[in-house]
XYZ file of C-alpha atoms in Angstrom:
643
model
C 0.000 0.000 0.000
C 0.954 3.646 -0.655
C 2.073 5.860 1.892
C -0.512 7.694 3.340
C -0.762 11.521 3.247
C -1.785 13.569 6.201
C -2.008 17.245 6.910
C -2.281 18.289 10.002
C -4.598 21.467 11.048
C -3.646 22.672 14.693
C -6.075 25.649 15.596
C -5.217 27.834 18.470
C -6.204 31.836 18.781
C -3.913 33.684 16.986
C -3.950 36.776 14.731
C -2.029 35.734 12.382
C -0.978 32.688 10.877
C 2.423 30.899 8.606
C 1.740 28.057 6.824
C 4.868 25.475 6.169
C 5.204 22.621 4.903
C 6.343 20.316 7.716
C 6.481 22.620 10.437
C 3.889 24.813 12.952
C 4.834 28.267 13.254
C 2.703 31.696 14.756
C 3.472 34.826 16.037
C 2.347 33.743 19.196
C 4.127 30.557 19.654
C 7.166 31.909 18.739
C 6.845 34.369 21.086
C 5.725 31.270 23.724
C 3.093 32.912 24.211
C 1.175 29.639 23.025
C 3.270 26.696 22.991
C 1.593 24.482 20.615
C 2.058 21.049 21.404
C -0.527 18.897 20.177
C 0.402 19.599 16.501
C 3.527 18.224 16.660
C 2.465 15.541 19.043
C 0.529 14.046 16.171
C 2.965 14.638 14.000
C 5.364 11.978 15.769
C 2.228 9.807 16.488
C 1.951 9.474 12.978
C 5.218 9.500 11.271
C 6.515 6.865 14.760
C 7.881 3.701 12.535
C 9.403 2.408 15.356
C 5.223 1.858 16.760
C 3.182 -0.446 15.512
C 0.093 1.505 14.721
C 2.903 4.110 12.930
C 4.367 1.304 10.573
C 0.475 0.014 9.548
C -0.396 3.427 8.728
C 3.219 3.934 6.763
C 1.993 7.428 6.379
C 4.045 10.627 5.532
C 3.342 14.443 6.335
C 2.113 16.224 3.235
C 1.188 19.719 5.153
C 0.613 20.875 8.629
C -0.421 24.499 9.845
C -1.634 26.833 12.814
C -4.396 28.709 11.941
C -6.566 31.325 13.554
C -10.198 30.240 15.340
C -12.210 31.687 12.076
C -14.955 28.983 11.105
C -14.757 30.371 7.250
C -10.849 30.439 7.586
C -10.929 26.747 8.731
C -13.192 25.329 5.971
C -11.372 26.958 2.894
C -8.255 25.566 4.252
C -10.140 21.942 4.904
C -11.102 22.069 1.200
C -7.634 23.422 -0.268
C -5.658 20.623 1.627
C -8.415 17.956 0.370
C -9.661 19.288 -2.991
C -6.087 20.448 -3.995
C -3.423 19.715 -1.997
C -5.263 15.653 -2.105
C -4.204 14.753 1.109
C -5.839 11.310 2.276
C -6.539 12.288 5.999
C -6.867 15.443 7.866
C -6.210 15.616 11.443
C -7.459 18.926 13.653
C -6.962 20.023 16.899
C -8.481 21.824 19.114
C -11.942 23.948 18.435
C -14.141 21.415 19.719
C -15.277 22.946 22.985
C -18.223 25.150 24.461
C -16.287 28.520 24.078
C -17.840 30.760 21.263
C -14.158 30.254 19.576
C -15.049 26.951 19.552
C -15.698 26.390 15.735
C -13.961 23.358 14.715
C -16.832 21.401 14.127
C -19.034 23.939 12.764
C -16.356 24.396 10.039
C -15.783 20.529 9.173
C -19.588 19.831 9.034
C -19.932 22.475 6.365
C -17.256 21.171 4.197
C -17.888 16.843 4.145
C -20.133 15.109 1.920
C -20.694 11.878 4.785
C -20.517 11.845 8.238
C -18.574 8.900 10.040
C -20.206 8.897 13.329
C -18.481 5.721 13.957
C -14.992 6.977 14.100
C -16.322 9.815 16.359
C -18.214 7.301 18.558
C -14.892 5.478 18.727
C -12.772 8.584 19.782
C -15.623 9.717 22.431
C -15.578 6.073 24.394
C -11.997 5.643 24.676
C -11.869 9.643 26.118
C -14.893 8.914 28.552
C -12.506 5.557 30.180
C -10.863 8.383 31.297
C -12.416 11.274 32.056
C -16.223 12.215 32.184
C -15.195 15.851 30.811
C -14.963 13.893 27.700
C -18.771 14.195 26.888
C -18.052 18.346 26.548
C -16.168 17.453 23.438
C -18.781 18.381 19.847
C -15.746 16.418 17.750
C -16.562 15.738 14.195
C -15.629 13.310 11.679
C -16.430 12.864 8.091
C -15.255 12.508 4.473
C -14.983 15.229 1.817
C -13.850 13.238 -1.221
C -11.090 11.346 -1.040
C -10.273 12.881 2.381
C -10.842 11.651 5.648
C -11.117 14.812 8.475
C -11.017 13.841 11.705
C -11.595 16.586 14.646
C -9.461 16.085 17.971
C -9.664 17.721 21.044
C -6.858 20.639 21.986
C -5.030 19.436 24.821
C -2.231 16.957 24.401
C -2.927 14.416 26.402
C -7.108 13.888 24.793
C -5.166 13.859 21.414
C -3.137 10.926 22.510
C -5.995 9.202 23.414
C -8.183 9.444 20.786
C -5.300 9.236 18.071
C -4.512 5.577 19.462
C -8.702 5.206 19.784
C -9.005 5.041 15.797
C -5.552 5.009 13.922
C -5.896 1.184 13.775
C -9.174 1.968 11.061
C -7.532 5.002 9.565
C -5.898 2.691 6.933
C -8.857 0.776 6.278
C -10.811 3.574 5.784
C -8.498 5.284 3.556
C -8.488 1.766 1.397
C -12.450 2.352 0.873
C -12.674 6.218 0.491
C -10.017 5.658 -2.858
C -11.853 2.213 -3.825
C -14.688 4.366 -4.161
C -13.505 6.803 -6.393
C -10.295 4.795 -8.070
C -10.102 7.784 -11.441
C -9.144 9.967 -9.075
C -6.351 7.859 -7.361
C -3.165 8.265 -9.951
C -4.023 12.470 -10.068
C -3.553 12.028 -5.723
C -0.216 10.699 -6.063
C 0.893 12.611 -8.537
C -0.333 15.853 -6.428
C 1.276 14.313 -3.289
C 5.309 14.752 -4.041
C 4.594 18.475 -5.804
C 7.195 20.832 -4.882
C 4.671 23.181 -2.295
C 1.481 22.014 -1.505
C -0.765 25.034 -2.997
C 1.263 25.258 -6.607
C 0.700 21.836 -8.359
C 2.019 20.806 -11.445
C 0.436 21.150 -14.335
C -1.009 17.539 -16.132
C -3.678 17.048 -18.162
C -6.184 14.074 -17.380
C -7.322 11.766 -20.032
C -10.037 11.218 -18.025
C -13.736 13.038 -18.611
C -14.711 15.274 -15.581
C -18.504 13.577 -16.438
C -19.846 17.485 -16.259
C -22.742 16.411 -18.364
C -24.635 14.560 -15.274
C -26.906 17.590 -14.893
C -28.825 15.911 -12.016
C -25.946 14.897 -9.997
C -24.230 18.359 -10.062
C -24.016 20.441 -6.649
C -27.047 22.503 -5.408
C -25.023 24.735 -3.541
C -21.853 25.863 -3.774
C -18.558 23.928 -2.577
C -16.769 27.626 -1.494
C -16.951 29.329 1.073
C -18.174 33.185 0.646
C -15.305 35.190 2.125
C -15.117 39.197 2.040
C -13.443 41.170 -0.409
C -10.794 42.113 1.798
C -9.585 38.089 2.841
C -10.041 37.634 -1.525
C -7.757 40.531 -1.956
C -5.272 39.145 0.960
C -5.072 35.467 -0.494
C -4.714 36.846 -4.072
C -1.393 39.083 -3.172
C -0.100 35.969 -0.871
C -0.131 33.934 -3.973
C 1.578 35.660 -6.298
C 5.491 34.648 -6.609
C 7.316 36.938 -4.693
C 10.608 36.662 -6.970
C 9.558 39.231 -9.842
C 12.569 39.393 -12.888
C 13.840 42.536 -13.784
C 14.497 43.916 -17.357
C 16.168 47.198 -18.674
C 13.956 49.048 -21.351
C 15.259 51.903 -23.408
C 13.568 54.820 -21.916
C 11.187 55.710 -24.968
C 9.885 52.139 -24.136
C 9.381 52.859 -20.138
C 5.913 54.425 -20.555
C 3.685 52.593 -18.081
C 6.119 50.320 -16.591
C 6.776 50.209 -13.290
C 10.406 50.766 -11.860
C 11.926 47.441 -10.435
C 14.947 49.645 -8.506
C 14.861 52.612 -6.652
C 17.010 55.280 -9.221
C 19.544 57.785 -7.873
C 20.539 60.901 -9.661
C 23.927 60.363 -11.145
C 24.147 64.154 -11.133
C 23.241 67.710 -9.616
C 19.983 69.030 -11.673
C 21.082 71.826 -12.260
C 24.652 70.846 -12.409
C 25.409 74.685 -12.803
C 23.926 78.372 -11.731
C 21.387 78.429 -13.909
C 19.603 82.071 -14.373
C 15.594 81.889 -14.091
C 15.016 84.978 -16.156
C 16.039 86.488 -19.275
C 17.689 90.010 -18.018
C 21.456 90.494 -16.591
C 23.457 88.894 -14.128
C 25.237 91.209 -12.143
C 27.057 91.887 -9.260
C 24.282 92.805 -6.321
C 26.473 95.088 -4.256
C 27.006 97.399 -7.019
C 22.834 98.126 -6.475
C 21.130 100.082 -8.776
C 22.580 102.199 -11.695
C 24.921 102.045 -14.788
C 25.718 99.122 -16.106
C 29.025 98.017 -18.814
C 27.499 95.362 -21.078
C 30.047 92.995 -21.922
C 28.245 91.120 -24.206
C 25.534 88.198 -23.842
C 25.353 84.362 -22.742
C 23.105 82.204 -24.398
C 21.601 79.055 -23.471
C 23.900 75.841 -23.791
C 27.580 77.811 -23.396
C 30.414 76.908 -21.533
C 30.200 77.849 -17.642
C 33.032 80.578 -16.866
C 33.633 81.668 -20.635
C 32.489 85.181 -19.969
C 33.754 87.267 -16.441
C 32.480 90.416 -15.364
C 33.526 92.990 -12.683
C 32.317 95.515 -10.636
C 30.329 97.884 -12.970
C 29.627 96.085 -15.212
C 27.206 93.237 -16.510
C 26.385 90.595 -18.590
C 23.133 90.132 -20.921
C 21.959 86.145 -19.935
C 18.669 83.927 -21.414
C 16.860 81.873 -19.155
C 18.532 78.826 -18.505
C 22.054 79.906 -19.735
C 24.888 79.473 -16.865
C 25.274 82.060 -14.793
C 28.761 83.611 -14.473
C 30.962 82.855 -11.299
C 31.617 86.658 -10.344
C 27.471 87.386 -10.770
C 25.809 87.534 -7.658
C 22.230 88.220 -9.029
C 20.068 88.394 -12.131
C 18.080 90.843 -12.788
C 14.960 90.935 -15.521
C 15.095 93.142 -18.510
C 11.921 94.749 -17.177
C 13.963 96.236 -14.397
C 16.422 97.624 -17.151
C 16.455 100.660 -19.125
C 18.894 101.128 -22.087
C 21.042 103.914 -22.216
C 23.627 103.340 -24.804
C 24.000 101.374 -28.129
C 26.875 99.927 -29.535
C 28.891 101.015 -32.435
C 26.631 99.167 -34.686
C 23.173 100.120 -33.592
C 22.288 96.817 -32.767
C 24.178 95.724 -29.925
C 23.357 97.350 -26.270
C 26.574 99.093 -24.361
C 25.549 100.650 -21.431
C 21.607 100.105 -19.683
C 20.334 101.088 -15.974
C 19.437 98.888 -13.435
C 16.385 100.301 -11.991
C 15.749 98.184 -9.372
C 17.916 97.018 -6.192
C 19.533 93.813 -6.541
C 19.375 91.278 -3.827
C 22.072 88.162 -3.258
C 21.128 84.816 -5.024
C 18.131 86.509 -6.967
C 16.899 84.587 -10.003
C 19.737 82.063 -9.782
C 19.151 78.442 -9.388
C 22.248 76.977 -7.577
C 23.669 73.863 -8.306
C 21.796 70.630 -7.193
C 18.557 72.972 -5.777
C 16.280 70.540 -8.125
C 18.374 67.161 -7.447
C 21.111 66.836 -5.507
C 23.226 64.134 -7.274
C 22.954 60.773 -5.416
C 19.372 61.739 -4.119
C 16.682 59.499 -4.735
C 14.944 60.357 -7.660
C 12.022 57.567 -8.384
C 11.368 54.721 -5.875
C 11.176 51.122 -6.857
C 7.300 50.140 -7.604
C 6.618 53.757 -9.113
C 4.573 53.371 -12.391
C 6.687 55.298 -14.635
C 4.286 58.107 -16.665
C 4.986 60.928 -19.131
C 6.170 62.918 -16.047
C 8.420 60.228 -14.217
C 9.808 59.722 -18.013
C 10.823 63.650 -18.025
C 12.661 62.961 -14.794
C 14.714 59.966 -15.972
C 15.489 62.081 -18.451
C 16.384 65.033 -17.106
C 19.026 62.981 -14.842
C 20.373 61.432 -18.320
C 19.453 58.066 -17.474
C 18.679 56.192 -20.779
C 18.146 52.762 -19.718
C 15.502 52.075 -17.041
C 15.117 49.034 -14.605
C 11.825 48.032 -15.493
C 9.519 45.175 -13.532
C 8.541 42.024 -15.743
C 5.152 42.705 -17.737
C 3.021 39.943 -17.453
C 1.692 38.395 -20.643
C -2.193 38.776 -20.395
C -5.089 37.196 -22.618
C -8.659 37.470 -22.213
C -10.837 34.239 -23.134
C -14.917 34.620 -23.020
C -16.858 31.705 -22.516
C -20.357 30.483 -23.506
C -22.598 28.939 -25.760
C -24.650 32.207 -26.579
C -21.437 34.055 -27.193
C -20.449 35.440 -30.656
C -18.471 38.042 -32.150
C -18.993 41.354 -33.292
C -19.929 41.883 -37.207
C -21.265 38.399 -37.738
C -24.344 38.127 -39.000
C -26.700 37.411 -35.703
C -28.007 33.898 -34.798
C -30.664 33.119 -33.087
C -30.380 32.947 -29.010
C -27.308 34.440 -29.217
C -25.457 37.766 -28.066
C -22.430 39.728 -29.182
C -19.766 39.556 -27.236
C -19.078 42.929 -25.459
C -16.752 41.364 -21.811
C -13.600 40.918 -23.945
C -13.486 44.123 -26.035
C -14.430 45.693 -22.815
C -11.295 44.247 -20.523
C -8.356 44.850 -23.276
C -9.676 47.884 -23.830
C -9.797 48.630 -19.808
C -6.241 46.602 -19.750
C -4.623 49.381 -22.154
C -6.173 52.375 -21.001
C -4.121 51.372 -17.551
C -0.797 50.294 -20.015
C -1.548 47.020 -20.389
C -1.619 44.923 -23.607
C -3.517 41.676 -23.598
C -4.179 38.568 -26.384
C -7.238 37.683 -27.201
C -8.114 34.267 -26.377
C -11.309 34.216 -28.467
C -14.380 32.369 -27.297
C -14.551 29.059 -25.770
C -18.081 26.899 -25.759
C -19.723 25.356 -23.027
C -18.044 21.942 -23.852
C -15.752 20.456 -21.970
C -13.123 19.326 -24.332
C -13.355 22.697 -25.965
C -12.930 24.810 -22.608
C -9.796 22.316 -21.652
C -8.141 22.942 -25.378
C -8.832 26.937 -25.078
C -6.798 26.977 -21.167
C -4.113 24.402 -22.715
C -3.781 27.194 -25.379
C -3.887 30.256 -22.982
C -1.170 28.558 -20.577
C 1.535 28.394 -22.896
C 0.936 31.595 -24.366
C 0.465 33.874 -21.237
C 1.019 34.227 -17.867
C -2.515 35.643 -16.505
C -5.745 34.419 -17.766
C -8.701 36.435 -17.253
C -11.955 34.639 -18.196
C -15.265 35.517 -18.439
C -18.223 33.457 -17.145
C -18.807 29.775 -16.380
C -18.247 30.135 -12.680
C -21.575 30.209 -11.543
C -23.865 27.604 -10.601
C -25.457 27.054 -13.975
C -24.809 22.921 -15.548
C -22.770 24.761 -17.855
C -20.105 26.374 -15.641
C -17.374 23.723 -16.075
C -14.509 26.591 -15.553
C -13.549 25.505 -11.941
C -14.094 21.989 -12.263
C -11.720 21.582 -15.273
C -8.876 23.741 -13.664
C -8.647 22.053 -10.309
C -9.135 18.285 -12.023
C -7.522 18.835 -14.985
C -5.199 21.293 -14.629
C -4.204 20.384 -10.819
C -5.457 24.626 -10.238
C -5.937 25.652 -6.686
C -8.749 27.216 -6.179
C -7.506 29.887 -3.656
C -11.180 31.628 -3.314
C -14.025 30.700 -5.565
C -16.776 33.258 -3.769
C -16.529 36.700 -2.544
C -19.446 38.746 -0.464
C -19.703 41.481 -3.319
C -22.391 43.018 -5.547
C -21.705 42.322 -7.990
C -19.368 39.716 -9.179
C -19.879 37.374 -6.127
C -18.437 34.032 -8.140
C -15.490 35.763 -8.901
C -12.517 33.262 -9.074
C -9.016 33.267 -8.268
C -6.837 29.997 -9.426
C -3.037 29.402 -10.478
C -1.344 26.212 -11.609
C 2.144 25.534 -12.501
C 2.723 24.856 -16.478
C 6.546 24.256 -17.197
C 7.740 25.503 -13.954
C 6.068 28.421 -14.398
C 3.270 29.683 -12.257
C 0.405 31.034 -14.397
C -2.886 32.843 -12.690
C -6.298 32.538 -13.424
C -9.179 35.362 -12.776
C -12.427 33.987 -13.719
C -14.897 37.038 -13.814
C -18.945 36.175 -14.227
C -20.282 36.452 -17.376
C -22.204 39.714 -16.926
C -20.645 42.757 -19.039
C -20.860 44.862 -15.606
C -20.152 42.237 -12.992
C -17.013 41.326 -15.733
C -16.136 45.395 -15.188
C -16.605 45.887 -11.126
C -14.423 42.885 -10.683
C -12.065 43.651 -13.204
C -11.251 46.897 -11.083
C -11.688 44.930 -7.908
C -9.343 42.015 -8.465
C -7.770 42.216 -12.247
C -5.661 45.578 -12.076
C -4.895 44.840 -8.274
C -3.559 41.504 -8.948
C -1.424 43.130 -11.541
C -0.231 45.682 -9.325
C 1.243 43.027 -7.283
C 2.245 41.028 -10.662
C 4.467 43.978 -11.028
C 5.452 45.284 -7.609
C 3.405 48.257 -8.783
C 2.801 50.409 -5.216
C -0.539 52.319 -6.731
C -3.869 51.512 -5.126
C -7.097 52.479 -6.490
C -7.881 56.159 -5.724
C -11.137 56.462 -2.769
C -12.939 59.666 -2.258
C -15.766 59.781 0.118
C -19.309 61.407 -1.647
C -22.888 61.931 -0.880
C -25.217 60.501 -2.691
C -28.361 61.972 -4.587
C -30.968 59.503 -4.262
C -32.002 56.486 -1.413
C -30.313 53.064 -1.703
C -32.082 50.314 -0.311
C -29.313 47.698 1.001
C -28.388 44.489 -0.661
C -26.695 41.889 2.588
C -23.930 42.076 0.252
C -21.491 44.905 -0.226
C -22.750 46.513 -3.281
C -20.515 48.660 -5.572
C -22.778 50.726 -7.459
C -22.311 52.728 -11.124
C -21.994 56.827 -10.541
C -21.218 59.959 -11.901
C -19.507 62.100 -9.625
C -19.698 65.993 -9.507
C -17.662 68.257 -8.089
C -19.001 72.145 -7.097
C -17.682 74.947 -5.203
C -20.671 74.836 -2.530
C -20.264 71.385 -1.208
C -17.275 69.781 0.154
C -18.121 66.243 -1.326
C -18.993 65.380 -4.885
C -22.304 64.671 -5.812
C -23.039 60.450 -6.703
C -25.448 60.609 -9.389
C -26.815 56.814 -10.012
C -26.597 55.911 -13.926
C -29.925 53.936 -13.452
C -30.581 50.599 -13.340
C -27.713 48.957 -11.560
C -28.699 45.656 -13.003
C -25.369 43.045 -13.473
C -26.698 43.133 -17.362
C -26.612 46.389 -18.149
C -23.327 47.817 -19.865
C -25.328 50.879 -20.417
C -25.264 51.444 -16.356
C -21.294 51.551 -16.593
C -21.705 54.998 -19.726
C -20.093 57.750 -18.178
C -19.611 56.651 -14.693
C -16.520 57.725 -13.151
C -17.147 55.807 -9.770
C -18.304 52.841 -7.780
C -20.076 53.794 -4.493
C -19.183 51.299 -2.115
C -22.006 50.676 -0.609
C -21.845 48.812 2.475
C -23.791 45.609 2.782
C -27.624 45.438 4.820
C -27.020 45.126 8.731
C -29.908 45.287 11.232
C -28.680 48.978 12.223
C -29.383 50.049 8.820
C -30.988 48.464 5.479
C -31.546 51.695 3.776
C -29.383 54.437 2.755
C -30.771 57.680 2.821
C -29.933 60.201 0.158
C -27.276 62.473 1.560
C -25.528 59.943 2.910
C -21.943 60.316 2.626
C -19.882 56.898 1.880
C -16.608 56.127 -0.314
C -16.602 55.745 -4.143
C -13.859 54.254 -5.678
C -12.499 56.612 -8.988
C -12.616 54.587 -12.469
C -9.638 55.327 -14.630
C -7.404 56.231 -11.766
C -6.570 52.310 -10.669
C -2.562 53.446 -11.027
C -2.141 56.735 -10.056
C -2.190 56.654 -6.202
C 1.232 55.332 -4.860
């Protein structure tokens, strides 16, 4: 028999959590504020091939982590080490009490298919030989897949006990979960020697994913809904935190974003530079006659011209000022006196005002001191940040690697614009939309095309997309329709993880987040829903974020707060609604002007808005939002600009 796979699940209260492979770490058990010790109790108990119960179960670690007391937190982990990671048995600890932290089994029973009471029953009578305390224990076993979870108790000495209480059936039950389901068997093994748990390899199955057994598919959906906020957090975690660095010829910089932090390899200016055309002069000498000696230009040589007390020298804006000169002053303060021998030159004028040390002189270095930081890495370089480079002669800029992006739509109904229409069918508006959105913000992107609602067609459109980009951004097919075979087909055959496959938004709530590893290379999947405007609130909601990190871009989206003009009636989701903001002079906030019917449908609702009021979601202190409100609205367009 194959080695069996465990990951281990410790839960104690912590803020934060680490996952490694192999080993439990926290911020507070590092600190001791927690020692953990059940975790790697079991992890002994089950590795021990010196026991006899460790060398039937012959069973190796595949993941372990401590994890914070959050029931939603617990069940997408629970599905990620089953559904992805494959693992054949999941151990927990601790979460099975009366406190209200106590979520364990809350968590578990929301993510099995069957119940194994037995296996419980088992754990419960051993524990109760001991100790009647015992019956306070809610414990909860069960299998999801081809994973068996089993709940244990926190304390050390309970998981002991009801470890050696079932690890004798563990095997056996393992041996009956896989007979059940034998297609899947070669994909586990495969999944269980990848690399790091969450990033599996990519492999194409042979096998059908059987997506055409309408009755059998789920009624509800296998992920849990997490907030925006946790969706954003696990979609930065994920992205490779190694990001390769290229140098670009500076006319090629434009909306790039700087991979080093640049110095100025020189003072800016790197001479006295006059600020007006007039004269530089000596300031002491004050007001009065003036000797022209003749005039500097823009562009010549620093110190070719000397004056003395008396007299002065005609200068352009820009043009070096002369060592001696202690001033400039503006030909508007001048009057001439005296021409030259040929009429056209000027010999003698009048300063007519007093002249004051340092006047209309730039020094050296009082724009950019050479050696002074002049961009900072993560700065997306504009038309403005291009002029700087410039202006500090740097020709060849360290630029962050640009992700290669395509766009695929899916769906039977889908066709392209200019055909001649068929019947039940709709033009395609979600892709033309994204590029479009993708290079207004500097970003070019394939098109993918469209990919039917089959699933041999969907599977040869992402084998396509994988080798010829790094990001995938999908419309539709993530829903709960038969049809939406997206998710399915990337974590089965693909080997995806499915880091968050529902978010608590309005709209765009089956948003998806997946990567996979193709040739060693991770590439990421963001599967927006099918409607035009759902596909463009999540674009700005996940797709340019995701890129900012993609890029080690440092903008985040621009948020002004607004009142609105009319009463919103709250969705229990957080709803991001279409506006048109506008600014006056008698009100401090802009004004949020709906664009109508916020139906997910409607592209028409997105025509002119420059905003999405973030409207929070229904609570029993408030289900209606009355106009005048003020809440924050999130700028369209502006996605880059706010570092």
């Amino acid at each position: 028999m194959s080695p069996i796979t465990f990951g281990i699940l410790t839960k104690i209260e912590v803020r934060f959590f680490i996952v490694v492979i192999f080993t439990l770490v926290s911020d507070s058990c590092s600190e001791n504020k927690n020692d953990d010790r059940s975790g790697p109790l079991l992890e002994r108990l089950v590795t021990d091939k010196e026991s006899e119960i460790g060398r039937k179960l012959n069973a190796e670690i595949e993941c372990s982590a401590i994890i914070p007391d959050d029931e939603l937190f617990i069940q997408e982990t629970l599905i990620r080490w089953s559904d992805d990671v494959g693992v054949n048995v999941i151990l927990t600890t601790g979460g099975t009490g009366f406190s209200s932290r106590d979520v364990t089994p809350e968590a578990t029973k929301q993510v099995i298919n069957k119940e194994a009471p037995g296996i419980t029953h088992a754990m419960f009578t051993e524990s109760l030989k001991v100790t009647p305390m015992a019956s306070l224990s809610r414990a909860v076993s069960g299998i999801r897949g081809n994973t068996l979870i089993i709940n244990f108790p926190g304390s050390p000495k309970a998981v002991k006990e009801c470890f050696n209480a079932v690890a004798n059936v563990i095997p056996h039950a393992v041996d009956l979960i896989l007979d059940v389901k034998k297609s899947i068997k070669e994909a586990h093994h495969d999944i269980q020697h990848s690399e790091v748990y969450h990033s599996c390899p990519h492999k194409k199955s042979a096998a059908s994913l059987s997506l055409d057994n309408v009755a059998g598919r789920l009624r509800e959906s296998p992920f849990p809904m997490i907030s925006i906020e946790e969706s954003q957090k696990l979609m930065k975690n994920s992205v490779v935190k190694e990001i390769s660095t290229v140098k670009v010829n500076i006319w090629d910089a434009l909306g790039r974003v700087l991979a080093e932090t640049v110095f100025s390899p020189c003072d800016l200016p790197p001479f006295r530079a006059s600020i007006k055309d007039g004269y530089a002069v000596i300031a002491k000498d004050g007001k009065g006659k003036r000797t022209v000696l003749g005039g500097l230009e823009a562009g010549h040589k620093p110190g070719s011209v000397k004056i003395v007390s008396g007299s002065c020298v005609r200068i352009n804006t820009g043009a070096a000022v002369p060592d001696e000169a202690t001033a400039v002053v503006q030909v508007e303060d001048t009057k001439l006196l005296e021409k030259g021998a040929d009429g056209k030159e000027e010999k003698v004028i009048e300063i007519l005002t007093e002249p004051k040390d340092g006047q209309d002189i730039r020094p050296i270095g009082s724009d950019i001191k050479k050696g002074s930081i002049v961009l900072k890495a993560g700065t997306k370089i504009g038309a403005v940040e291009l002029g700087i480079l410039a202006a500090c002669g740097c020709s060849q800029i360290p630029v962050t690697y640009l992700p290669k992006i395509g766009v695929l739509s899916t769906g039977n109904e889908l066709q392209d614009a200019g055909e001649a229409p068929k019947p039940g069918h709709v033009y395609d508006s979600n892709k033309i939309t994204l590029i479009m959105m993708l290079k207004e913000n500097g970003y070019s992107a394939v098109d993918l095309g469209i990919a039917t609602d089959q699933e041999k067609v969907m599977i040869d459109a992402i084998e396509k997309a994988v080798e010829e980009v790094d990001l995938i951004i999908t419309t539709g097919s993530v829903s709960m329709g038969d049809r939406d075979m997206l998710k399915p087909i990337l974590k089965e055959i693909f080997n995806a993880t499915i880091h968050f496959g529902r978010v608590n938004l309005k709209p765009g709530k089956p948003t998806t987040f997946a990567t996979c590893v193709h040739n060693g290379k991770t590439k990421y999947f963001l599967c927006l829903p099918g409607n035009p405007v759902s596909a463009m609130v999540t674009a700005n909601l996940f797709v340019f974020p995701l890129l900012n990190h993609l890029t080690k871009n440092n903008a985040k989206p621009m948020v002004v707060k607004a009142k609105v003009t009319s009463k919103y009636v709250l969705d229990p989701r957080p709803e991001f609604a279409r506006v048109i903001l506008e600014w006056s002079d008698d009100d401090v906030y802009p004004k949020a002007y709906s664009t109508g019917n916020q139906i997910s449908s409607k592209l028409l609702s997105c025509k002119n808005a420059n905003a999405l009021l973030m409207l929070p979601g229904k609570s029993d202190s408030q289900a209606v939002l009355e106009e005048g409100a003020v809440v924050p609205a999130m700028l369209l367009g502006f996605n880059q600009h706010v570092g």
